Structures are given as structure tokens and as C-alpha cells.
CSV table of C-alpha atoms in Angstrom, one decimal:
chain,number,residue,atom,x,y,z
T,24,UNK,CA,-27.0,2.1,-14.4
T,25,UNK,CA,-25.4,4.3,-17.1
T,26,UNK,CA,-22.2,2.2,-16.9
T,27,UNK,CA,-24.2,-0.7,-18.4
T,28,UNK,CA,-25.4,1.2,-21.4
T,29,UNK,CA,-24.3,-0.3,-24.7
T,30,UNK,CA,-23.5,-3.7,-23.1
T,31,UNK,CA,-25.0,-6.9,-24.6
T,32,UNK,CA,-28.4,-7.7,-22.9
T,33,UNK,CA,-27.1,-11.1,-21.7
T,34,UNK,CA,-24.0,-9.4,-20.2
T,35,UNK,CA,-26.2,-6.7,-18.6
T,36,UNK,CA,-28.5,-9.4,-17.1
T,37,UNK,CA,-25.4,-11.3,-15.7
T,38,UNK,CA,-24.1,-8.1,-14.1
T,39,UNK,CA,-27.5,-7.3,-12.5
T,40,UNK,CA,-28.0,-10.7,-11.0
T,41,UNK,CA,-24.4,-10.7,-9.7
T,42,UNK,CA,-25.0,-7.3,-8.2
T,43,UNK,CA,-28.2,-8.5,-6.4
T,44,UNK,CA,-26.3,-11.5,-5.0
T,45,UNK,CA,-23.5,-9.2,-3.8
T,46,UNK,CA,-26.0,-6.9,-2.1
T,47,UNK,CA,-27.5,-9.8,-0.2
T,48,UNK,CA,-24.1,-11.2,0.7
T,49,UNK,CA,-22.7,-7.9,2.2
T,50,UNK,CA,-25.9,-6.8,3.9
T,51,UNK,CA,-26.1,-10.1,5.7
T,52,UNK,CA,-22.4,-10.1,6.6
T,53,UNK,CA,-22.3,-6.5,7.9
T,54,UNK,CA,-25.3,-6.9,10.1
T,55,UNK,CA,-22.8,-8.4,12.6
T,56,UNK,CA,-20.5,-5.4,12.7
T,57,UNK,CA,-21.9,-3.3,15.6
T,58,UNK,CA,-23.3,-6.2,17.6
T,59,UNK,CA,-21.0,-9.2,17.5
T,60,UNK,CA,-18.3,-7.6,19.7
T,61,UNK,CA,-21.0,-7.0,22.3
T,62,UNK,CA,-22.2,-10.6,22.0
T,63,UNK,CA,-18.7,-11.8,22.6
T,64,UNK,CA,-18.3,-9.5,25.5
T,65,UNK,CA,-21.4,-10.9,27.1
T,66,UNK,CA,-19.7,-14.3,27.3
T,67,UNK,CA,-17.2,-12.8,29.7
T,68,UNK,CA,-14.4,-12.2,27.1
T,69,UNK,CA,-11.6,-9.7,27.8
T,70,UNK,CA,-10.6,-7.0,25.3
T,71,UNK,CA,-7.9,-9.2,23.9
T,72,UNK,CA,-10.1,-12.2,23.6
T,73,UNK,CA,-12.7,-10.1,21.7
T,74,UNK,CA,-10.0,-9.2,19.3
T,75,UNK,CA,-8.9,-12.8,18.9
T,76,UNK,CA,-12.4,-13.9,18.1
T,77,UNK,CA,-13.1,-11.1,15.7
T,78,UNK,CA,-9.7,-11.6,14.1
T,79,UNK,CA,-10.4,-15.3,13.6
T,80,UNK,CA,-12.7,-14.3,10.7
T,81,UNK,CA,-9.6,-13.4,8.7
T,82,UNK,CA,-8.0,-16.8,9.4
T,83,UNK,CA,-10.6,-18.4,7.1
T,84,UNK,CA,-9.9,-15.8,4.5
T,85,UNK,CA,-6.2,-16.2,4.7
T,86,UNK,CA,-6.1,-20.0,4.5
T,87,UNK,CA,-8.6,-20.3,1.7
T,88,UNK,CA,-8.3,-17.2,-0.5
T,89,UNK,CA,-5.4,-18.4,-2.6
T,90,UNK,CA,-7.0,-21.8,-3.2
T,91,UNK,CA,-10.3,-20.2,-4.3
T,92,UNK,CA,-8.3,-17.9,-6.6
T,93,UNK,CA,-6.8,-21.0,-8.3
T,94,UNK,CA,-10.2,-22.7,-8.4
T,95,UNK,CA,-11.8,-19.7,-10.0
T,96,UNK,CA,-9.3,-19.8,-12.8
T,97,UNK,CA,-9.6,-23.5,-13.3
T,98,UNK,CA,-13.3,-24.2,-12.8
T,99,UNK,CA,-14.9,-20.8,-13.3
T,100,UNK,CA,-15.9,-18.0,-11.0
T,101,UNK,CA,-19.5,-19.2,-10.4
T,102,UNK,CA,-18.6,-22.3,-8.4
T,103,UNK,CA,-16.5,-20.2,-6.1
T,104,UNK,CA,-19.3,-17.7,-5.7
T,105,UNK,CA,-21.7,-20.5,-4.8
T,106,UNK,CA,-19.4,-21.9,-2.2
T,107,UNK,CA,-19.0,-18.5,-0.5
T,108,UNK,CA,-22.8,-18.0,-0.4
T,109,UNK,CA,-23.4,-21.4,1.1
T,110,UNK,CA,-20.9,-20.7,3.9
T,111,UNK,CA,-22.5,-17.3,4.5
T,112,UNK,CA,-25.8,-19.0,5.0
T,113,UNK,CA,-24.6,-21.7,7.4
T,114,UNK,CA,-22.2,-19.7,9.6
T,115,UNK,CA,-24.7,-17.4,11.3
T,116,UNK,CA,-26.5,-20.4,12.7
T,117,UNK,CA,-23.2,-21.5,14.4
T,118,UNK,CA,-23.2,-18.4,16.6
T,119,UNK,CA,-26.5,-19.6,18.2
T,120,UNK,CA,-24.6,-22.5,19.7
T,121,UNK,CA,-21.2,-21.0,20.4
T,122,UNK,CA,-21.2,-19.7,24.0
T,123,UNK,CA,-17.4,-19.7,24.8
T,124,UNK,CA,-14.2,-18.4,23.2
T,125,UNK,CA,-13.0,-21.5,21.4
T,126,UNK,CA,-16.3,-22.3,19.6
T,127,UNK,CA,-16.7,-18.7,18.7
T,128,UNK,CA,-13.3,-18.6,17.2
T,129,UNK,CA,-14.1,-21.7,15.1
T,130,UNK,CA,-17.4,-20.3,13.9
T,131,UNK,CA,-15.8,-17.0,13.1
T,132,UNK,CA,-13.0,-18.6,11.1
T,133,UNK,CA,-15.5,-20.7,9.2
T,134,UNK,CA,-17.5,-17.5,8.5
T,135,UNK,CA,-14.3,-16.0,7.0
T,136,UNK,CA,-14.3,-18.6,4.3
T,137,UNK,CA,-17.4,-16.9,2.8
T,138,UNK,CA,-15.4,-13.8,1.9
T,139,UNK,CA,-12.4,-15.8,0.7
T,140,UNK,CA,-14.7,-17.4,-1.8
T,141,UNK,CA,-17.3,-14.8,-2.7
T,142,UNK,CA,-15.2,-11.7,-2.8
T,143,UNK,CA,-12.5,-13.4,-4.9
T,144,UNK,CA,-15.0,-14.8,-7.4
T,145,UNK,CA,-17.1,-11.6,-7.5
T,146,UNK,CA,-14.1,-9.3,-8.2
T,147,UNK,CA,-12.7,-11.7,-10.9
T,148,UNK,CA,-16.0,-12.1,-12.6
T,149,UNK,CA,-16.7,-8.3,-12.6
T,150,UNK,CA,-13.3,-7.8,-14.2
T,151,UNK,CA,-14.1,-10.5,-16.8
T,152,UNK,CA,-17.3,-8.6,-17.7
T,153,UNK,CA,-15.6,-5.2,-17.9
T,154,UNK,CA,-14.3,-3.8,-21.2
T,155,UNK,CA,-10.7,-2.7,-20.8
T,156,UNK,CA,-11.3,1.0,-21.5
T,157,UNK,CA,-14.2,1.1,-19.0
T,158,UNK,CA,-12.9,-1.4,-16.4
T,159,UNK,CA,-12.6,1.1,-13.5
T,160,UNK,CA,-16.1,2.5,-14.2
T,161,UNK,CA,-17.9,-0.9,-14.3
T,162,UNK,CA,-15.9,-2.4,-11.5
T,163,UNK,CA,-16.6,0.7,-9.4
T,164,UNK,CA,-20.3,0.4,-10.0
T,165,UNK,CA,-20.3,-3.4,-9.2
T,166,UNK,CA,-18.4,-2.7,-6.0
T,167,UNK,CA,-21.4,-0.6,-4.8
T,168,UNK,CA,-22.8,-3.7,-3.3
T,169,UNK,CA,-20.3,-3.3,-0.4
T,170,UNK,CA,-21.3,0.2,0.8
T,171,UNK,CA,-25.0,-0.4,0.1
T,172,UNK,CA,-24.9,-3.7,2.0
T,173,UNK,CA,-22.9,-2.3,4.8
T,174,UNK,CA,-25.4,0.6,5.1
T,175,UNK,CA,-28.4,-1.6,5.2
T,176,UNK,CA,-26.9,-4.5,7.3
T,177,UNK,CA,-25.8,-2.7,10.5
T,178,UNK,CA,-29.1,-0.7,10.6
T,179,UNK,CA,-31.2,-3.8,10.3
T,180,UNK,CA,-28.9,-5.8,12.5
T,181,UNK,CA,-29.0,-3.2,15.2
T,182,UNK,CA,-32.8,-3.0,15.0
T,183,UNK,CA,-33.3,-6.8,15.1
T,184,UNK,CA,-30.9,-7.1,18.1
T,185,UNK,CA,-32.6,-4.3,20.0
T,186,UNK,CA,-36.1,-5.6,19.3
T,187,UNK,CA,-35.8,-9.3,19.2
T,188,UNK,CA,-32.3,-10.3,20.4
T,189,UNK,CA,-29.4,-12.2,18.8
T,190,UNK,CA,-31.4,-15.2,17.5
T,191,UNK,CA,-33.5,-13.1,15.1
T,192,UNK,CA,-30.3,-11.3,13.9
T,193,UNK,CA,-28.5,-14.6,13.2
T,194,UNK,CA,-31.5,-16.1,11.4
T,195,UNK,CA,-32.0,-13.1,9.2
T,196,UNK,CA,-28.3,-13.2,8.1
T,197,UNK,CA,-28.7,-16.8,7.1
T,198,UNK,CA,-31.8,-16.0,5.1
T,199,UNK,CA,-30.1,-13.2,3.3
T,200,UNK,CA,-27.3,-15.4,2.1
T,201,UNK,CA,-29.8,-18.1,1.1
T,202,UNK,CA,-31.6,-15.6,-1.2
T,203,UNK,CA,-28.2,-14.6,-2.6
T,204,UNK,CA,-27.5,-18.2,-3.5
T,205,UNK,CA,-30.6,-18.3,-5.6
T,206,UNK,CA,-29.6,-15.1,-7.4
T,207,UNK,CA,-26.3,-16.7,-8.6
T,208,UNK,CA,-27.9,-19.5,-10.6
T,209,UNK,CA,-28.7,-17.4,-13.7
T,210,UNK,CA,-25.2,-16.0,-13.9
T,211,UNK,CA,-23.1,-17.4,-16.7
T,212,UNK,CA,-19.3,-17.7,-16.7
T,213,UNK,CA,-17.6,-16.0,-19.6
T,214,UNK,CA,-15.3,-18.3,-21.7
T,215,UNK,CA,-11.6,-17.8,-20.8
T,216,UNK,CA,-8.8,-19.3,-22.7
T,217,UNK,CA,-6.5,-21.1,-20.3
T,218,UNK,CA,-2.8,-22.0,-20.6
T,219,UNK,CA,-1.5,-25.5,-20.0
T,220,UNK,CA,-2.4,-27.0,-16.6
T,221,UNK,CA,1.2,-27.1,-15.4
T,222,UNK,CA,1.7,-23.4,-16.0
T,223,UNK,CA,-1.3,-22.7,-13.7
T,224,UNK,CA,0.0,-24.9,-11.0
T,225,UNK,CA,3.6,-23.5,-10.9
T,226,UNK,CA,3.0,-19.8,-10.8
T,227,UNK,CA,1.9,-19.2,-7.1
T,228,UNK,CA,5.4,-18.1,-5.8
T,229,UNK,CA,6.3,-16.3,-9.0
T,230,UNK,CA,3.1,-14.2,-8.6
T,231,UNK,CA,3.5,-13.7,-4.9
T,232,UNK,CA,7.1,-12.4,-5.2
T,233,UNK,CA,6.6,-10.4,-8.4
T,234,UNK,CA,6.6,-6.6,-7.7
T,235,UNK,CA,3.3,-6.2,-9.6
T,236,UNK,CA,1.6,-8.2,-6.8
T,237,UNK,CA,4.0,-8.0,-3.8
T,238,UNK,CA,3.8,-4.2,-3.4
T,239,UNK,CA,0.0,-4.0,-3.5
T,240,UNK,CA,-0.1,-7.0,-1.0
T,241,UNK,CA,2.1,-5.0,1.4
T,242,UNK,CA,0.0,-1.9,1.1
T,243,UNK,CA,-3.2,-4.0,1.7
T,244,UNK,CA,-1.5,-5.8,4.6
T,245,UNK,CA,-0.9,-2.5,6.4
T,246,UNK,CA,-4.5,-1.3,5.5
T,247,UNK,CA,-5.8,-4.6,6.9
T,248,UNK,CA,-4.1,-4.0,10.2
T,249,UNK,CA,-5.5,-0.5,10.5
T,250,UNK,CA,-9.0,-1.2,9.2
T,251,UNK,CA,-9.2,-4.3,11.4
T,252,UNK,CA,-8.4,-2.2,14.5
T,253,UNK,CA,-11.2,0.2,13.6
T,254,UNK,CA,-13.9,-2.3,12.7
T,255,UNK,CA,-13.1,-4.5,15.7
T,256,UNK,CA,-12.9,-2.0,18.4
T,257,UNK,CA,-14.8,1.1,17.4
T,258,UNK,CA,-18.0,0.1,19.2
T,259,UNK,CA,-16.2,-0.7,22.4
T,260,UNK,CA,-14.1,2.5,22.1
T,261,UNK,CA,-17.3,4.6,21.7
T,262,UNK,CA,-18.8,2.8,24.7
T,263,UNK,CA,-15.6,3.4,26.8
T,264,UNK,CA,-15.7,7.2,26.1
T,265,UNK,CA,-19.2,7.6,27.4
T,266,UNK,CA,-20.2,9.5,24.3
T,267,UNK,CA,-23.9,9.0,23.4
T,268,UNK,CA,-23.4,7.7,19.9
T,269,UNK,CA,-24.7,4.4,18.4
T,270,UNK,CA,-21.8,2.4,17.0
T,271,UNK,CA,-24.0,1.3,14.1
T,272,UNK,CA,-24.2,4.9,12.9
T,273,UNK,CA,-20.4,4.9,12.5
T,274,UNK,CA,-20.7,2.1,10.0
T,275,UNK,CA,-23.7,3.7,8.3
T,276,UNK,CA,-21.7,7.0,7.9
T,277,UNK,CA,-18.9,5.0,6.4
T,278,UNK,CA,-21.2,3.2,4.0
T,279,UNK,CA,-22.8,6.4,2.8
T,280,UNK,CA,-19.4,7.9,2.0
T,281,UNK,CA,-18.2,4.7,0.4
T,282,UNK,CA,-21.2,4.6,-1.8
T,283,UNK,CA,-20.7,8.3,-2.9
T,284,UNK,CA,-17.1,8.0,-3.9
T,285,UNK,CA,-17.6,4.8,-5.9
T,286,UNK,CA,-20.0,6.6,-8.2
T,287,UNK,CA,-17.2,8.6,-9.7
T,288,UNK,CA,-13.7,7.3,-8.7
T,289,UNK,CA,-13.9,4.2,-11.0
T,290,UNK,CA,-14.6,6.3,-14.1
T,291,UNK,CA,-12.0,8.9,-13.0
T,292,UNK,CA,-9.4,6.3,-12.5
T,293,UNK,CA,-9.9,5.2,-16.1
T,294,UNK,CA,-9.1,8.7,-17.1
T,295,UNK,CA,-6.5,9.9,-14.6
T,296,UNK,CA,-4.9,6.6,-13.6
T,297,UNK,CA,-5.3,4.2,-10.7
T,298,UNK,CA,-2.2,5.4,-8.7
T,299,UNK,CA,-3.6,8.9,-7.9
T,300,UNK,CA,-6.7,7.5,-6.3
T,301,UNK,CA,-4.9,4.8,-4.3
T,302,UNK,CA,-2.6,7.6,-2.9
T,303,UNK,CA,-5.5,9.9,-2.1
T,304,UNK,CA,-7.3,7.1,-0.4
T,305,UNK,CA,-4.4,6.2,1.8
T,306,UNK,CA,-4.0,9.8,2.9
T,307,UNK,CA,-7.7,10.2,3.7
T,308,UNK,CA,-7.7,6.9,5.6
T,309,UNK,CA,-4.8,8.2,7.8
T,310,UNK,CA,-6.8,11.4,8.5
T,311,UNK,CA,-9.9,9.3,9.3
T,312,UNK,CA,-8.1,7.3,12.0
T,313,UNK,CA,-6.6,10.5,13.3
T,314,UNK,CA,-10.2,11.9,13.6
T,315,UNK,CA,-11.2,8.8,15.5
T,316,UNK,CA,-8.2,9.1,17.8
T,317,UNK,CA,-9.2,12.7,18.7
T,318,UNK,CA,-12.9,12.2,18.8
T,319,UNK,CA,-14.8,13.3,22.0
T,320,UNK,CA,-18.3,14.1,20.5
T,321,UNK,CA,-20.8,12.2,18.3
T,322,UNK,CA,-20.1,14.6,15.4
T,323,UNK,CA,-16.4,13.7,15.4
T,324,UNK,CA,-17.1,10.0,15.5
T,325,UNK,CA,-19.6,10.4,12.6
T,326,UNK,CA,-17.0,12.4,10.6
T,327,UNK,CA,-14.3,9.8,11.3
T,328,UNK,CA,-16.7,7.1,10.0
T,329,UNK,CA,-17.5,9.2,6.9
T,330,UNK,CA,-13.9,9.7,6.1
T,331,UNK,CA,-13.0,6.1,6.7
T,332,UNK,CA,-15.8,5.0,4.3
T,333,UNK,CA,-14.7,7.5,1.6
T,334,UNK,CA,-11.1,6.2,1.8
T,335,UNK,CA,-12.1,2.5,1.8
T,336,UNK,CA,-14.7,3.1,-0.9
T,337,UNK,CA,-12.0,4.5,-3.2
T,338,UNK,CA,-9.0,2.3,-2.5
T,339,UNK,CA,-10.6,-1.2,-2.8
T,340,UNK,CA,-12.3,-0.8,-6.2
T,341,UNK,CA,-9.4,1.2,-7.5
T,342,UNK,CA,-6.8,-1.4,-6.3
T,343,UNK,CA,-9.0,-4.2,-7.8
T,344,UNK,CA,-9.0,-2.4,-11.1
T,345,UNK,CA,-5.3,-1.9,-10.9
T,346,UNK,CA,-4.7,-5.6,-10.2
T,347,UNK,CA,-7.0,-6.5,-13.1
T,348,UNK,CA,-4.8,-4.2,-15.3
T,349,UNK,CA,-1.8,-6.2,-14.1
T,350,UNK,CA,-3.3,-9.7,-14.8
T,351,UNK,CA,-4.2,-11.7,-17.8
T,352,UNK,CA,-7.7,-13.2,-17.8
T,353,UNK,CA,-6.6,-16.7,-17.1
T,354,UNK,CA,-4.7,-15.6,-13.9
T,355,UNK,CA,-7.1,-13.0,-12.5
T,356,UNK,CA,-8.4,-15.3,-9.8
T,357,UNK,CA,-4.9,-16.1,-8.6
T,358,UNK,CA,-3.7,-12.5,-8.7
T,359,UNK,CA,-6.7,-11.3,-6.8
T,360,UNK,CA,-6.5,-14.1,-4.3
T,361,UNK,CA,-2.7,-13.7,-3.7
T,362,UNK,CA,-2.8,-9.9,-3.5
T,363,UNK,CA,-5.8,-9.8,-1.1
T,364,UNK,CA,-4.0,-12.4,1.0
T,365,UNK,CA,-1.9,-9.4,2.4
T,366,UNK,CA,-5.2,-7.7,3.5
T,367,UNK,CA,-6.3,-11.0,5.1
T,368,UNK,CA,-3.0,-11.3,7.1
T,369,UNK,CA,-3.5,-7.8,8.3
T,370,UNK,CA,-7.0,-8.6,9.5
T,371,UNK,CA,-5.8,-11.8,11.2
T,372,UNK,CA,-3.2,-9.8,13.2
T,373,UNK,CA,-5.4,-6.7,13.9
T,374,UNK,CA,-7.6,-8.4,16.5
T,375,UNK,CA,-5.1,-10.0,18.8
T,376,UNK,CA,-2.3,-7.3,18.3
T,377,UNK,CA,-4.5,-4.3,18.8
T,378,UNK,CA,-6.5,-6.1,21.6
T,379,UNK,CA,-3.2,-6.5,23.5
T,380,UNK,CA,-2.3,-2.9,22.7
T,381,UNK,CA,-5.7,-1.7,24.0
T,382,UNK,CA,-5.2,-3.7,27.2
T,383,UNK,CA,-1.9,-1.9,27.8
T,384,UNK,CA,-2.4,1.7,26.7
T,385,UNK,CA,-6.2,1.9,26.1
T,386,UNK,CA,-8.4,2.2,23.0
T,387,UNK,CA,-7.6,5.9,22.2
T,388,UNK,CA,-3.8,5.4,22.2
T,389,UNK,CA,-4.2,2.2,20.2
T,390,UNK,CA,-5.5,4.2,17.2
T,391,UNK,CA,-2.2,6.2,17.1
T,392,UNK,CA,-0.5,2.9,16.1
T,393,UNK,CA,-3.1,2.5,13.3
T,394,UNK,CA,-2.2,6.1,12.1
T,395,UNK,CA,1.4,5.1,11.8
T,396,UNK,CA,0.6,2.0,9.8
T,397,UNK,CA,-1.4,3.8,7.1
T,398,UNK,CA,1.3,6.5,6.9
T,399,UNK,CA,3.9,3.7,6.2
T,400,UNK,CA,1.5,2.3,3.5
T,401,UNK,CA,1.3,5.6,1.8
T,402,UNK,CA,5.1,5.9,1.7
T,403,UNK,CA,5.5,2.4,0.3
T,404,UNK,CA,3.0,3.0,-2.5
T,405,UNK,CA,4.5,6.4,-3.4
T,406,UNK,CA,8.0,4.9,-3.7
T,407,UNK,CA,7.5,1.3,-4.8
T,408,UNK,CA,4.3,1.1,-6.9
T,409,UNK,CA,6.2,1.0,-10.3
T,410,UNK,CA,9.6,0.0,-11.6
T,411,UNK,CA,11.7,2.8,-10.2
T,412,UNK,CA,11.4,5.6,-7.6
T,413,UNK,CA,10.7,8.2,-10.3
T,414,UNK,CA,8.1,6.1,-12.2
T,415,UNK,CA,6.5,5.1,-8.9
T,416,UNK,CA,6.1,8.8,-7.8
T,417,UNK,CA,4.7,9.7,-11.2
T,418,UNK,CA,2.2,6.8,-11.2
T,419,UNK,CA,1.2,7.3,-7.6
T,420,UNK,CA,0.6,11.0,-8.2
T,421,UNK,CA,-1.3,10.5,-11.5
T,422,UNK,CA,1.5,11.8,-13.7
T,423,UNK,CA,2.5,8.5,-15.3
T,424,UNK,CA,1.3,5.1,-16.5
T,425,UNK,CA,1.3,1.9,-14.5
T,426,UNK,CA,4.6,0.2,-15.4
T,427,UNK,CA,3.2,-3.2,-14.6
T,428,UNK,CA,-0.1,-3.0,-16.5
T,429,UNK,CA,-0.6,-5.7,-19.1
T,430,UNK,CA,-2.4,-5.3,-22.5
């Protein structure tokens, strides 16, 4: 990758091994996306119960993400990455034995711990390895593991399910995470100077309530609700419309778009500012959900997936780089963990809330609520992202600096 040119060979090796581990993690995890709701439906679950089980994944993330953020700052990022990969290897085996709603919820919540650990440690370590003036560029490239993995995973998962059934799917996901675990061993933690222990322990609420973290957490919360509604119910919505379109192709289209935008938005955000790309991402995501809401043909569902992937592929690495700008090295784990907790809460609520909405007004009308949520998120970021309304608008539109960025 050109972004790695000029880096020390040891640093480049660390980044490549970390990238390989991330690719294996996300491909194994995303193989469940088009098939797990159908697996749950076959147990006799209602729409709302499907939402509850799928949403249970975020319970594990919500409960453990802050703790793993603190652990990453205290003991290093690598131990957190290893924990996440171990859980990702064990959890798929649990689905083989879970045949009713309560056991499925328990396995799904346990599976969520994998992201709480791995994603927090991965993002913090990628930020540690990134020079400040190229942070967006390198973090953007490192985030490519998500779209590549989510392009490969659903395709392989759908093929395995269609050809060999659920058992082969679950076993392959466990094997993928096991290989990722081996890739992490050569990765070396960078040395980070830490403040006194009591300062680390006493800053959780200060960070949570500070505007540099609170506002991104609110935006991510609203995004989590909207994204959760799409990822949980898109396959069932397509099935209910009678449109001849494989739900796995929706996620593949999203992954292709997500990959494409990450090739340039990271570097562009270094040049033009993070705020502009967060704003554009929120607008495009709103349009993507509107496209899904109106879709009646395979082409429209494919376009909705493509737009959804482009928006997500831009906002998450850009938001991560923005939070890295706003955090000192010794607190990056906590800042990432706490800010992403907003996204986790959104995912927790998306399944049961939108499941209940779908039971009442149907899947199509359900997506109109998701459109409203991303519209609100856009307004919040435009008006609250910096220290005043004027500076917020300037930052969010790429006309001013981030008032909360630290040097």
C-alpha cells in the first residue's frame, strides 16, 4: 500500500499482520449477516423476537466496550485484540447448540464481546501506528479490512449455507477467527507514556460528558439505530416484497462501495478536515435508507446497498480519525470505547424497537423512522460538533478546524 511507503520496516510489518487479522475477523463475522435472521426464523421466532436476538449482539458490545478501552490503555492493545479473536472463534460453535430464543440471545450477546474487544483494540492500535499528518490516510487504509471482509464473508457464508447447511457455515467462521488469532502474535505494542494510575481510573465520566466525546457518541447512537434496522431486517424485507434479489448481494454492494470510498476519504480528510466527510456521510446514509424505503426492484435494492456502504465506509474511519485527533495516546482506548458505546446502544435498541415497529406498520414503513433518525444525526453534527454554532457549522462543512482536536 502506498500509505505505508516511508514507514519503518518493523512498523510496516506490524500494520500488515494487523491488517491480515482484521480481514479474517470481519470476513468470519459478516458471514452471518444474510443467513442468521433466516436461521432464527426457522426456530419459529416472530419478527420482534428476531430483532431481539440480533440486537443481543450489541449487548455484549455495550457492556464490555468501555472496559476493554480501559484495558487497552493499561495493558496494551494486543491483549484486547487477542481476547476479541478468541471470542470470535468460540461463539460460532454456540449457534450449533442454540435452538430456542433464550440460548440464541445468550450466544449472540457473547458473540458481541468479540467486536467490543477487537474493534476497540484495532482502532486504537492503528491510531498509535499513524503519524499525525497522515492519520486519516493510514487509518482509512487499515479500515479496509471491514469492507473487504464484509464482501467476502456474506458471499462465502451464503454459498456454504446453500451447499452444506448451517453447520459448515458456523465451523468456517470459527476457523477464520482461529487463523486471525495466529496472525496477531507477531504484532508488537508501541510504547505509550501513561499518566498516574489514579488519573486513568477517574476520567470515565469526565470523558463521557465532555463535548469532544458526547456529541460524536450521540451521532453514533442515532447511526446505530438506523444501521441496525437495515442490517437486521433487510433480508426479511426483501423476502416480504417478493422481489427476486439475494439479500447477500445487498451486503456485497455495500462492501464494494465501502471499499471504494475508503481509498480516498482518509487522505482527503487529512487535507480538507474530518467534519466535511462526516456530514456528507450522514446525508448519503439518509438517502440510502430512503432508497431502501422506496425500493421495488433488484436494481433499487442494489443501489440502496451501494449508497449505504459508501456512507458507512466514509463515516466510521473518518469519525475514528476525528476521535484520535481529540485524544492523547494514553487515553485513546477509553475515548474510542466510550464514544463507540453510543453506537452500541443504538444497535441494542434497533432490533427490539424496529422489530416492534415492523410488527405494527410493516417493514417498509419502518424504514421511514430510520430516515428520520439519520436526519436528526445530521442536524446534531452540523450544530454541535464544535464549541459554538458558528464554529460547528464551519467545521462540519469543511470551512474550519476541529475546536476539540489535541496536539
